[in-house]
Amino acid sequence: LEVILPNLRSRTPGQIIEALQQRTDDLGEEMDDASLSFSFSRMSEGTQCHLPFIGLFASYVHADVIGNNFNSGDRGDVYREVMGETLEAEDWEAVLNEATRAGFVRLVGNRIYQLHPTIPAFLRRQLASVKGDEDLRRMDAEFMRFYAAWAATYEERMRNGDRNAVVAATIEEANLLRALRLAEAGNHWGLAGVMAPTFNYYYKLRGRREEWAALRFRLLAWTGREMAPDADQDRAFLWMFLLGNEANDAQARHDLDTSESAHKRILDYLTALDDEYAQPNIATSYHQLGNVDYYRQRFDEAEQWYRKALEIRERLGQDRNAANQYHQLGIIAEERQHFEKAEQWYKKALEVRERLGLEREAADDHIHLGNIAKELQHFEEAEQWYRKALEIFEGLGLEQDAAG
């Protein structure tokens, strides 16, 4: 109905009914397809040429995003070969505004348009019928690569709790999920591996952990839960991320046996590679096994794991990761009530994190330094540390953490 009503501006109800009846009788179309085909046929030639590309998208489309990213470079070359010419953002705005008037999309603001649920499948069929299935696959591949690059660009911002990044991901979520499904269908392990961490941060920031757990389970079923040393490297990296993430969630539930088993499986795989390039991931496994022993209150064993990880991080110059080890060693010292030593470790972690602009992680150090000051009955100093943490949480929009 939404795509038929705009036609009443230029056609009588009788004329529209007659046109639809002809399409159902002569072309064998269902009524929904007949309605869409009739409205589509009345659009301008340029819009009929380019609008089918929008069928690659699942929910929202941004004129600036497609105008700036599908008109140059390799992606622009493919678009030009398939569609005949590329469009600037302003041209896409004109196409989408015409589609809005026809009821195919709805403008929600800032050149962002929402697709009617029935539109993507219809437009993909239009694209395939005119350009062929092979060109449709080529465009799907560019769509997939674009959203993998988008996810890679936003991963760090999502990790740091950037509110604008979360808003952008909320708009693009359905498109990102479609890109991920395309990666699965084509066994593009590397592209899926780029997207998975961004989904992890996004769903957890939105408090949608069960959805992330379900997606992770699906991806692990795809990669398999065991990995041979000679497996495809991209597949193995994705597997390590997913299994390690699952193990961390098990640890958070205090299912320490499951967590330890998974991390040791990953460590066994990495050591079997006998490759210097595996050292950073081996350090990650050491760190995670340290966490398992920490939660078991086996502080000596935990410290050994953390120091093994730290040796690798410092040798490789991985300051951010080294800061994580400093922080964990501070926690071990704090548990032993070695408060001065704990303070030294936390301040060492804080120096690195502030230098690197890692506000969210730095806030954790502020909190622990506040706890140390409180234990030493330096209450004014403790308040200063806590206020610094609160300021960071509120600045990042992490109200839940601020309330804690």
XYZ file of C-alpha atoms in Angstrom:
404
model
C 0.000 0.000 0.000
C 2.847 2.413 0.827
C 4.237 2.130 -2.687
C 0.825 2.331 -4.388
C -0.596 5.411 -2.677
C 1.942 7.866 -4.182
C 0.763 6.846 -7.673
C -2.685 8.271 -6.940
C -1.200 11.702 -7.593
C -1.076 10.939 -11.331
C -3.347 7.912 -11.861
C -6.916 7.117 -10.940
C -7.588 4.111 -8.694
C -9.100 2.320 -11.672
C -6.007 2.826 -13.806
C -3.760 1.518 -11.025
C -5.939 -1.555 -10.454
C -5.948 -2.272 -14.193
C -2.138 -1.974 -14.374
C -1.676 -4.284 -11.407
C -4.132 -6.817 -12.793
C -2.227 -6.852 -16.071
C 1.044 -7.595 -14.286
C -0.468 -10.434 -12.262
C -2.252 -11.947 -15.286
C 0.341 -11.429 -18.039
C 3.597 -11.638 -16.051
C 2.453 -14.029 -13.356
C 3.623 -11.715 -10.556
C 2.273 -11.910 -7.033
C 0.328 -8.816 -6.003
C 3.122 -7.496 -3.743
C 5.683 -7.822 -6.531
C 3.268 -6.351 -9.033
C 2.770 -3.302 -6.796
C 6.518 -2.804 -6.406
C 7.212 -3.395 -10.102
C 4.501 -0.938 -11.131
C 5.859 1.813 -8.852
C 9.455 1.061 -9.848
C 8.606 1.311 -13.549
C 7.318 4.850 -13.044
C 10.624 6.139 -11.615
C 13.124 8.066 -13.707
C 15.601 6.165 -15.859
C 18.544 7.115 -13.618
C 16.785 5.953 -10.482
C 15.754 2.688 -12.121
C 19.395 2.163 -13.062
C 20.953 2.811 -9.640
C 18.270 2.096 -7.041
C 18.604 -1.734 -7.354
C 22.057 -1.400 -5.761
C 20.268 -0.395 -2.546
C 18.898 -3.933 -2.435
C 22.279 -5.002 -1.053
C 21.461 -3.147 2.164
C 19.295 -4.672 4.876
C 17.703 -1.776 6.722
C 19.273 1.681 6.500
C 21.359 3.342 3.806
C 23.347 6.562 4.104
C 23.723 8.667 0.963
C 27.098 9.975 2.135
C 28.403 6.484 2.912
C 27.608 5.018 -0.495
C 28.471 8.216 -2.359
C 31.889 8.479 -0.727
C 32.797 4.787 -0.728
C 31.417 3.322 -3.950
C 32.616 5.930 -6.432
C 36.422 5.578 -6.309
C 39.206 3.025 -5.958
C 38.667 -0.663 -6.614
C 35.147 -0.514 -5.211
C 34.277 2.348 -7.533
C 35.738 0.462 -10.504
C 33.509 -2.539 -9.828
C 30.455 -0.330 -9.359
C 31.205 1.471 -12.635
C 31.687 -1.806 -14.518
C 28.390 -3.205 -13.249
C 26.168 -0.128 -13.088
C 27.676 1.976 -15.898
C 28.684 5.015 -13.836
C 29.311 6.035 -10.235
C 27.319 8.619 -8.284
C 28.373 11.300 -5.836
C 26.596 11.636 -2.492
C 24.382 14.430 -3.849
C 23.326 12.236 -6.767
C 22.491 9.400 -4.394
C 20.430 11.812 -2.322
C 18.394 12.636 -5.428
C 17.884 8.922 -6.210
C 16.845 8.158 -2.646
C 14.555 11.178 -2.437
C 12.729 9.935 -5.526
C 12.509 6.496 -3.924
C 11.125 8.199 -0.813
C 8.370 9.834 -2.823
C 7.548 6.422 -4.287
C 7.286 4.854 -0.823
C 10.328 2.583 -1.217
C 12.374 4.235 1.535
C 11.810 6.730 4.328
C 14.100 9.659 5.153
C 15.011 9.591 8.858
C 17.435 12.548 8.750
C 21.037 13.442 7.867
C 20.748 11.713 4.476
C 19.953 8.405 6.184
C 17.099 6.403 4.652
C 15.218 3.408 6.021
C 14.216 0.689 3.580
C 10.727 -0.772 3.631
C 11.111 -4.451 4.707
C 9.938 -5.794 1.351
C 12.280 -3.611 -0.705
C 15.771 -5.208 -0.431
C 14.751 -8.607 -1.867
C 12.772 -6.926 -4.658
C 15.662 -4.643 -5.620
C 18.167 -7.516 -5.576
C 15.921 -9.384 -7.985
C 15.842 -6.287 -10.187
C 19.631 -6.093 -10.111
C 20.019 -9.774 -10.966
C 17.451 -9.629 -13.771
C 19.153 -6.691 -15.476
C 22.826 -7.328 -14.710
C 22.896 -11.083 -14.087
C 23.731 -13.254 -11.091
C 27.507 -12.881 -11.558
C 27.370 -9.086 -11.314
C 25.083 -9.398 -8.288
C 27.742 -11.592 -6.646
C 30.431 -9.033 -7.494
C 28.420 -6.255 -5.861
C 27.714 -8.442 -2.823
C 31.474 -9.027 -2.510
C 32.182 -5.285 -2.530
C 29.383 -4.717 -0.006
C 30.942 -7.377 2.250
C 34.442 -5.906 1.957
C 33.162 -2.407 2.646
C 31.437 -3.404 5.877
C 34.446 -5.450 6.987
C 36.525 -2.289 6.551
C 33.831 -0.304 8.398
C 33.987 -2.740 11.315
C 37.783 -2.533 11.419
C 37.618 1.271 11.470
C 35.143 1.355 14.342
C 36.577 -1.485 16.463
C 38.897 0.675 18.570
C 36.250 3.326 19.126
C 33.773 0.639 20.177
C 36.335 -0.896 22.508
C 36.729 2.491 24.193
C 32.958 2.916 24.608
C 32.634 5.787 22.110
C 28.956 6.773 22.107
C 29.012 8.068 18.534
C 30.450 4.769 17.359
C 27.664 2.889 19.129
C 25.042 5.095 17.459
C 26.636 4.507 14.054
C 26.727 0.738 14.645
C 23.079 0.764 15.688
C 22.189 2.266 12.301
C 24.452 -0.141 10.424
C 23.782 -3.299 12.497
C 21.574 -5.101 9.972
C 23.968 -4.233 7.132
C 26.926 -5.523 9.154
C 25.066 -8.752 9.908
C 24.322 -9.241 6.213
C 27.994 -8.679 5.378
C 28.942 -11.261 7.998
C 26.519 -13.800 6.501
C 28.091 -13.219 3.085
C 31.512 -13.862 4.627
C 30.258 -17.109 6.131
C 28.702 -18.231 2.852
C 31.974 -17.683 1.004
C 34.321 -18.928 3.765
C 35.942 -15.506 3.973
C 37.544 -16.209 7.353
C 39.674 -13.079 7.368
C 36.782 -10.697 6.755
C 34.667 -12.397 9.416
C 37.641 -12.167 11.768
C 37.759 -8.411 11.230
C 34.046 -8.006 11.967
C 33.684 -10.327 14.971
C 35.465 -8.139 17.591
C 33.340 -5.131 16.649
C 30.162 -7.170 17.112
C 31.495 -8.328 20.491
C 32.101 -4.790 21.779
C 28.869 -3.454 20.283
C 26.536 -6.084 21.727
C 28.162 -5.925 25.152
C 28.002 -2.119 25.244
C 24.294 -2.368 24.389
C 23.725 -4.954 27.121
C 22.780 -7.593 24.524
C 25.163 -10.306 25.664
C 22.848 -13.187 24.831
C 22.675 -12.077 21.201
C 26.449 -11.939 21.012
C 26.697 -15.397 22.630
C 24.309 -16.800 20.011
C 26.247 -15.204 17.168
C 29.541 -16.464 18.597
C 28.108 -19.994 18.875
C 27.065 -19.860 15.226
C 30.499 -18.693 14.121
C 32.258 -21.370 16.168
C 30.058 -23.991 14.527
C 31.336 -22.602 11.220
C 35.044 -22.579 12.130
C 34.886 -25.812 14.128
C 35.901 -26.097 17.776
C 39.269 -27.756 17.124
C 42.090 -26.374 14.997
C 45.017 -28.212 13.415
C 48.404 -26.443 13.169
C 48.203 -26.518 9.355
C 44.731 -24.930 9.240
C 44.077 -21.773 7.236
C 45.620 -18.934 9.245
C 42.637 -16.574 8.960
C 40.314 -19.363 10.065
C 42.574 -20.096 13.040
C 42.723 -16.439 14.085
C 38.941 -16.187 14.016
C 38.703 -19.440 15.992
C 41.141 -18.150 18.619
C 39.188 -14.938 19.060
C 35.823 -16.697 19.354
C 36.987 -19.503 21.631
C 38.980 -17.101 23.791
C 36.009 -14.766 24.056
C 33.758 -17.673 25.015
C 36.316 -18.713 27.630
C 36.397 -15.187 29.070
C 32.621 -15.183 29.403
C 32.815 -18.573 31.128
C 35.363 -17.075 33.502
C 32.993 -14.201 34.246
C 30.395 -16.830 35.249
C 33.089 -18.483 37.428
C 33.026 -21.546 35.180
C 36.790 -21.730 35.533
C 37.260 -25.292 34.298
C 35.625 -24.440 30.956
C 37.658 -21.252 30.689
C 40.950 -22.982 31.483
C 40.275 -25.820 29.038
C 39.589 -23.411 26.173
C 42.627 -21.234 26.845
C 44.895 -24.284 27.070
C 43.491 -25.541 23.754
C 44.462 -22.231 22.192
C 47.904 -22.298 23.825
C 48.514 -25.851 22.591
C 47.657 -24.774 19.047
C 49.985 -21.767 19.232
C 52.958 -23.617 20.661
C 52.540 -26.326 18.005
C 53.082 -23.656 15.338
C 56.658 -23.086 16.585
C 56.517 -19.615 15.035
C 57.849 -16.314 16.413
C 54.806 -14.563 14.965
C 52.652 -16.523 17.409
C 54.330 -14.887 20.416
C 51.754 -12.077 20.934
C 48.926 -14.614 20.967
C 50.897 -16.880 23.283
C 51.224 -13.896 25.643
C 47.446 -13.478 25.501
C 46.983 -17.122 26.489
C 49.411 -16.704 29.386
C 47.458 -13.658 30.538
C 44.117 -15.465 30.376
C 45.445 -18.503 32.230
C 46.748 -16.084 34.851
C 43.232 -14.737 35.201
C 41.892 -18.257 35.745
C 44.394 -18.900 38.544
C 43.688 -15.469 40.026
C 39.977 -16.289 40.335
C 40.956 -19.573 41.957
C 43.013 -17.463 44.389
C 46.174 -19.240 43.306
C 48.120 -15.997 43.367
C 51.592 -17.473 42.942
C 50.551 -19.345 39.786
C 48.682 -16.309 38.481
C 51.720 -14.098 38.970
C 53.880 -16.564 37.040
C 51.509 -16.502 34.074
C 51.326 -12.678 34.137
C 55.107 -12.317 34.261
C 55.517 -14.721 31.338
C 53.059 -12.621 29.355
C 54.795 -9.397 30.420
C 58.201 -10.645 29.248
C 56.808 -11.123 25.734
C 54.913 -7.811 25.685
C 57.920 -5.763 26.795
C 60.276 -7.593 24.419
C 57.938 -6.867 21.499
C 57.286 -3.263 22.579
C 53.558 -3.812 22.995
C 52.922 -1.064 25.515
C 49.143 -1.327 25.651
C 49.255 -5.033 26.393
C 52.124 -4.584 28.829
C 49.920 -2.126 30.733
C 47.351 -4.901 31.166
C 50.031 -7.038 32.797
C 51.128 -4.184 35.068
C 47.517 -3.785 36.148
C 47.059 -7.490 36.867
C 50.308 -7.663 38.828
C 48.992 -4.708 40.821
C 45.869 -6.702 41.619
C 47.976 -9.641 42.826
C 50.009 -7.334 45.064
C 46.809 -5.751 46.381
C 45.350 -9.164 47.199
C 48.498 -9.911 49.212
C 48.074 -6.523 50.922
C 51.391 -5.347 49.530
C 49.861 -1.935 48.959
C 52.972 0.046 48.068
C 53.960 -2.504 45.450
C 50.395 -2.554 44.112
C 50.460 1.237 43.843
C 53.655 1.068 41.800
C 52.155 -1.402 39.340
C 48.907 0.582 38.951
C 50.769 3.842 38.377
C 52.935 2.144 35.789
C 49.814 0.922 33.980
C 48.179 4.350 34.298
C 51.179 6.134 32.781
C 51.004 3.952 29.672
C 47.245 4.173 29.305
C 47.125 7.936 29.679
C 49.969 8.300 27.179
C 48.061 6.171 24.684
C 44.732 7.920 25.333
C 43.059 4.795 26.727
C 40.574 6.548 28.970
C 38.348 3.584 29.776
C 41.282 1.433 30.917
C 42.864 4.363 32.771
C 39.654 4.746 34.782
C 40.177 1.235 36.174
C 43.623 2.244 37.395
C 42.158 5.353 39.043
C 39.667 3.160 40.903
C 42.320 0.753 42.141
C 44.612 3.581 43.197
C 41.653 5.008 45.100
C 41.194 1.639 46.808
C 44.878 1.584 47.788
C 44.701 5.106 49.195
C 41.597 4.147 51.174
C 43.340 1.075 52.612
C 46.192 3.333 53.688
C 43.603 5.731 55.182
C 44.608 8.504 52.790
C 40.974 9.440 52.298
C 41.383 12.755 50.501
C 43.732 11.145 48.004
C 41.286 8.267 47.550
C 38.484 10.714 46.788
C 40.630 12.408 44.145
C 41.312 9.088 42.395
C 37.623 8.129 42.483
C 36.557 11.508 41.107
C 38.968 11.120 38.191
C 37.426 7.740 37.370
C 33.903 9.160 37.651
C 34.778 12.023 35.321
C 36.034 9.569 32.691
C 32.988 7.300 32.927
C 30.567 10.215 32.647
C 32.554 11.696 29.755
C 32.339 8.416 27.871
C 28.648 7.999 28.630
C 29.265 4.845 30.653
C 26.674 5.651 33.295
C 26.470 2.060 34.518
C 30.180 2.013 35.314
C 29.957 5.475 36.875
C 27.151 4.286 39.165
C 29.313 1.367 40.262
